[in-house]
């Protein structure tokens, strides 16, 4: 009995030691007590138009319509505006009253009220917002320094690290939940997305609240959940702090974001595109178009593959977009491109993305060879030379050139890769095509060079993309 008791004690001690070695906290209480005063509840108020009629209660034309309209008017529910409220979370990042939350928490609000952990309330003003990352910066004027928290380095957060979420879930008031980092570098739908995924419980009302590491540093801003029923199922997303800090710094200084702009349209380099271009790897961002802007001035061309930006390697388009957006406006950077098998370095002075949102790609000139056949079937495509009638049908400019896809064989590789009737092929083998003979010549050249596929530049509604088609189907 004594021996068994001793063995049990030793097992318990060994488990405790192992847990401590893994960094598993015995309790989150001390951490929560230390940082919770900096977490706030946010209430927004918005005036909305009243109902214009009894819709939603009885159908229009119903014999009860007049009765319900009178009932609403008697109870003050007629056409008069009414005030709508919403709840969210946030956290104080400086003793002088700067507060971070989600943009969607305060978007469109007429009034924003901050409720502090100790129960006090203060009105807040909106310093600036960034819908691209769903971040907003608020400011309150307090009579004394406020407790605040600092940002940590989200790049060093590892999958499996403990994290703690705080906020105001479902309007129930201050609440704490704990979990681990489930995944890193998640992308949802935004251009600059860099989310930390966590299984710490996040619900409606947690939006804008902080995600802490075990040092009490903010490594994320709780923004979204994946759920079939609207409640937490252990898949929550927090915008990484290293994205948030850059946005907050710009909002604090300028009241708006100022992101770098290179001035190119790009797509990822797939395996078949790499083979068609003779590239050894799929790393980099393939330039599909170069509108008027910094890249055009510096000499970047359609078909270039950007492999390095400002001294950092480019793995794919998402990484390039983030690198450029995080670089200050007006900075001169070196961009390395792979152009037709050779490496070239260009120096580019970045513009400002916010000022270039409406940039339109330059039209691509070309030449026509009327002696070529007007239509052909090749690589699963029925192609036709572009003429005035097709230009009118496809709403193309008078200077547009290329081959129109009139039909696509549904069992072909072209169909699988998304080509459809109405697409315009402007390049094949990285050279312009305006006739059937041009296209057939590019196929012959690719085969003579030992290529297994042909790279096409396809435009749909003005948007370009590269597609590599296998040559063995012809």
Short mmCIF file of N, CA and C in Angstrom, two decimals, residues 155-232:
data_model
loop_
_atom_site.label_atom_id
_atom_site.label_comp_id
_atom_site.label_asym_id
_atom_site.label_seq_id
_atom_site.Cartn_x
_atom_site.Cartn_y
_atom_site.Cartn_z
N UNK A 155 4.55 37.38 -35.39
CA UNK A 155 5.33 36.49 -36.26
C UNK A 155 6.00 35.36 -35.49
N UNK A 156 6.20 35.54 -34.19
CA UNK A 156 6.87 34.49 -33.42
C UNK A 156 5.87 33.59 -32.71
N UNK A 157 4.57 33.88 -32.87
CA UNK A 157 3.55 32.99 -32.30
C UNK A 157 3.58 31.67 -33.06
N UNK A 158 3.60 30.57 -32.32
CA UNK A 158 3.68 29.25 -32.94
C UNK A 158 2.38 28.49 -32.77
N UNK A 159 2.11 27.62 -33.73
CA UNK A 159 0.95 26.75 -33.61
C UNK A 159 1.13 25.89 -32.35
N UNK A 160 0.13 25.92 -31.49
CA UNK A 160 0.20 25.20 -30.21
C UNK A 160 0.43 26.10 -29.03
N UNK A 161 0.84 27.37 -29.25
CA UNK A 161 1.02 28.31 -28.14
C UNK A 161 -0.32 28.63 -27.48
N UNK A 162 -0.28 28.81 -26.16
CA UNK A 162 -1.48 29.23 -25.43
C UNK A 162 -1.81 30.68 -25.76
N UNK A 163 -3.11 30.97 -25.89
CA UNK A 163 -3.58 32.35 -26.07
C UNK A 163 -4.86 32.53 -25.27
N UNK A 164 -5.18 33.79 -25.00
CA UNK A 164 -6.37 34.11 -24.21
C UNK A 164 -7.13 35.25 -24.88
N UNK A 165 -8.43 35.05 -25.08
CA UNK A 165 -9.28 36.07 -25.70
C UNK A 165 -10.12 36.75 -24.63
N UNK A 166 -10.28 38.06 -24.79
CA UNK A 166 -11.13 38.83 -23.88
C UNK A 166 -12.10 39.67 -24.67
N UNK A 167 -13.28 39.93 -24.08
CA UNK A 167 -14.24 40.77 -24.76
C UNK A 167 -15.61 40.71 -24.13
N UNK A 168 -16.61 41.04 -24.95
CA UNK A 168 -17.99 41.18 -24.50
C UNK A 168 -18.89 40.28 -25.34
N UNK A 169 -18.76 38.95 -25.20
CA UNK A 169 -19.51 38.04 -26.08
C UNK A 169 -21.00 38.11 -25.84
N UNK A 170 -21.76 38.27 -26.93
CA UNK A 170 -23.22 38.26 -26.89
C UNK A 170 -23.79 39.29 -25.92
N UNK A 171 -23.00 40.35 -25.66
CA UNK A 171 -23.46 41.41 -24.78
C UNK A 171 -23.57 41.03 -23.33
N UNK A 172 -22.90 39.95 -22.92
CA UNK A 172 -23.01 39.47 -21.55
C UNK A 172 -22.03 40.14 -20.60
N UNK A 173 -21.20 41.05 -21.12
CA UNK A 173 -20.23 41.72 -20.26
C UNK A 173 -18.87 41.06 -20.36
N UNK A 174 -17.96 41.56 -19.57
CA UNK A 174 -16.56 41.13 -19.63
C UNK A 174 -16.44 39.61 -19.47
N UNK A 175 -15.65 39.00 -20.37
CA UNK A 175 -15.51 37.56 -20.37
C UNK A 175 -14.13 37.16 -20.89
N UNK A 176 -13.63 36.03 -20.37
CA UNK A 176 -12.31 35.51 -20.76
C UNK A 176 -12.48 34.09 -21.28
N UNK A 177 -11.76 33.77 -22.35
CA UNK A 177 -11.70 32.39 -22.85
C UNK A 177 -10.26 32.09 -23.25
N UNK A 178 -9.89 30.83 -23.19
CA UNK A 178 -8.50 30.44 -23.47
C UNK A 178 -8.48 29.30 -24.47
N UNK A 179 -7.36 29.22 -25.20
CA UNK A 179 -7.17 28.16 -26.17
C UNK A 179 -5.74 28.20 -26.67
N UNK A 180 -5.54 27.68 -27.86
CA UNK A 180 -4.20 27.68 -28.44
C UNK A 180 -4.25 28.29 -29.83
N UNK A 181 -3.08 28.60 -30.37
CA UNK A 181 -2.98 29.00 -31.77
C UNK A 181 -3.17 27.74 -32.61
N UNK A 182 -4.26 27.71 -33.38
CA UNK A 182 -4.57 26.52 -34.17
C UNK A 182 -3.87 26.53 -35.53
N UNK A 183 -3.66 27.72 -36.10
CA UNK A 183 -3.00 27.85 -37.39
C UNK A 183 -2.53 29.28 -37.55
N UNK A 184 -1.61 29.48 -38.49
CA UNK A 184 -1.05 30.80 -38.76
C UNK A 184 -1.27 31.17 -40.22
N UNK A 185 -1.18 32.50 -40.47
CA UNK A 185 -1.22 33.03 -41.84
C UNK A 185 -2.48 32.61 -42.61
N UNK A 186 -3.61 32.61 -41.92
CA UNK A 186 -4.86 32.30 -42.59
C UNK A 186 -5.31 33.52 -43.42
N UNK A 187 -5.87 33.24 -44.60
CA UNK A 187 -6.45 34.29 -45.44
C UNK A 187 -7.94 34.02 -45.58
N UNK A 188 -8.77 35.04 -45.37
CA UNK A 188 -10.20 34.87 -45.52
C UNK A 188 -10.67 35.46 -46.84
N UNK A 189 -10.70 36.78 -46.94
CA UNK A 189 -11.16 37.37 -48.20
C UNK A 189 -10.46 38.67 -48.53
N UNK A 190 -9.68 39.22 -47.63
CA UNK A 190 -9.06 40.51 -47.86
C UNK A 190 -7.68 40.41 -48.50
N UNK A 191 -7.25 41.54 -49.09
CA UNK A 191 -5.95 41.59 -49.75
C UNK A 191 -4.81 41.46 -48.75
N UNK A 192 -5.00 42.02 -47.55
CA UNK A 192 -3.91 42.07 -46.58
C UNK A 192 -4.14 41.12 -45.40
N UNK A 193 -4.99 40.13 -45.60
CA UNK A 193 -5.32 39.20 -44.52
C UNK A 193 -4.09 38.45 -44.01
N UNK A 194 -3.97 38.39 -42.70
CA UNK A 194 -2.98 37.55 -42.03
C UNK A 194 -3.57 37.21 -40.67
N UNK A 195 -4.40 36.18 -40.65
CA UNK A 195 -5.14 35.84 -39.45
C UNK A 195 -4.46 34.73 -38.67
N UNK A 196 -4.53 34.86 -37.34
CA UNK A 196 -4.21 33.77 -36.44
C UNK A 196 -5.51 33.02 -36.16
N UNK A 197 -5.51 31.72 -36.41
CA UNK A 197 -6.68 30.91 -36.08
C UNK A 197 -6.52 30.35 -34.67
N UNK A 198 -7.59 30.40 -33.89
CA UNK A 198 -7.55 29.92 -32.52
C UNK A 198 -8.81 29.17 -32.16
N UNK A 199 -8.69 28.25 -31.20
CA UNK A 199 -9.88 27.57 -30.70
C UNK A 199 -10.38 28.19 -29.41
N UNK A 200 -9.78 29.31 -28.97
CA UNK A 200 -10.35 30.06 -27.85
C UNK A 200 -11.75 30.54 -28.26
N UNK A 201 -12.71 30.42 -27.36
CA UNK A 201 -14.10 30.74 -27.70
C UNK A 201 -14.24 32.21 -28.07
N UNK A 202 -14.72 32.46 -29.29
CA UNK A 202 -15.00 33.81 -29.78
C UNK A 202 -16.42 33.81 -30.30
N UNK A 203 -17.24 34.74 -29.83
CA UNK A 203 -18.63 34.83 -30.25
C UNK A 203 -18.95 36.25 -30.67
N UNK A 204 -20.17 36.45 -31.14
CA UNK A 204 -20.60 37.80 -31.48
C UNK A 204 -20.47 38.70 -30.25
N UNK A 205 -19.91 39.86 -30.47
CA UNK A 205 -19.63 40.77 -29.35
C UNK A 205 -18.17 40.75 -28.98
N UNK A 206 -17.46 39.66 -29.32
CA UNK A 206 -16.02 39.62 -29.11
C UNK A 206 -15.27 40.41 -30.17
N UNK A 207 -15.93 40.79 -31.25
CA UNK A 207 -15.27 41.50 -32.35
C UNK A 207 -14.55 42.74 -31.83
N UNK A 208 -13.29 42.87 -32.21
CA UNK A 208 -12.48 44.01 -31.80
C UNK A 208 -11.72 43.79 -30.53
N UNK A 209 -12.01 42.70 -29.82
CA UNK A 209 -11.31 42.41 -28.58
C UNK A 209 -9.92 41.84 -28.83
N UNK A 210 -9.06 41.83 -27.79
CA UNK A 210 -7.68 41.37 -27.96
C UNK A 210 -7.52 39.87 -27.79
N UNK A 211 -6.51 39.33 -28.48
CA UNK A 211 -6.04 37.97 -28.28
C UNK A 211 -4.64 38.08 -27.68
N UNK A 212 -4.47 37.61 -26.45
CA UNK A 212 -3.21 37.78 -25.72
C UNK A 212 -2.35 36.53 -25.78
N UNK A 213 -1.03 36.74 -25.76
CA UNK A 213 -0.12 35.63 -25.48
C UNK A 213 0.07 35.54 -23.97
N UNK A 214 0.88 34.61 -23.53
CA UNK A 214 1.03 34.40 -22.09
C UNK A 214 1.89 35.45 -21.41
N UNK A 215 2.47 36.37 -22.19
CA UNK A 215 3.19 37.51 -21.62
C UNK A 215 2.29 38.72 -21.47
N UNK A 216 1.00 38.56 -21.81
CA UNK A 216 0.08 39.68 -21.70
C UNK A 216 0.18 40.66 -22.84
N UNK A 217 0.77 40.23 -23.96
CA UNK A 217 0.89 41.09 -25.14
C UNK A 217 -0.20 40.73 -26.15
N UNK A 218 -0.69 41.74 -26.85
CA UNK A 218 -1.73 41.52 -27.86
C UNK A 218 -1.08 40.99 -29.13
N UNK A 219 -1.45 39.77 -29.53
CA UNK A 219 -0.92 39.20 -30.77
C UNK A 219 -1.97 39.14 -31.87
N UNK A 220 -3.21 39.54 -31.55
CA UNK A 220 -4.25 39.53 -32.56
C UNK A 220 -5.47 40.32 -32.12
N UNK A 221 -6.28 40.72 -33.10
CA UNK A 221 -7.55 41.39 -32.83
C UNK A 221 -8.66 40.46 -33.31
N UNK A 222 -9.49 39.99 -32.39
CA UNK A 222 -10.53 39.03 -32.71
C UNK A 222 -11.53 39.63 -33.69
N UNK A 223 -11.69 38.96 -34.84
CA UNK A 223 -12.43 39.58 -35.94
C UNK A 223 -13.56 38.73 -36.46
N UNK A 224 -13.37 37.42 -36.60
CA UNK A 224 -14.38 36.60 -37.27
C UNK A 224 -14.38 35.19 -36.71
N UNK A 225 -15.47 34.48 -36.96
CA UNK A 225 -15.56 33.07 -36.60
C UNK A 225 -16.11 32.29 -37.80
N UNK A 226 -15.81 31.02 -37.84
CA UNK A 226 -16.39 30.11 -38.82
C UNK A 226 -17.37 29.23 -38.06
N UNK A 227 -18.66 29.35 -38.42
CA UNK A 227 -19.66 28.63 -37.64
C UNK A 227 -20.92 28.42 -38.46
N UNK A 228 -21.52 27.23 -38.38
CA UNK A 228 -22.78 26.99 -39.08
C UNK A 228 -24.00 27.53 -38.34
N UNK A 229 -23.81 27.89 -37.05
CA UNK A 229 -24.97 28.29 -36.25
C UNK A 229 -24.81 29.66 -35.60
N UNK A 230 -23.72 30.39 -35.90
CA UNK A 230 -23.52 31.71 -35.35
C UNK A 230 -22.78 31.73 -34.02
N UNK A 231 -22.58 30.56 -33.41
CA UNK A 231 -21.86 30.48 -32.15
C UNK A 231 -20.49 29.85 -32.33
N UNK A 232 -19.67 29.93 -31.32
CA UNK A 232 -18.31 29.42 -31.41
C UNK A 232 -18.29 27.90 -31.50
#
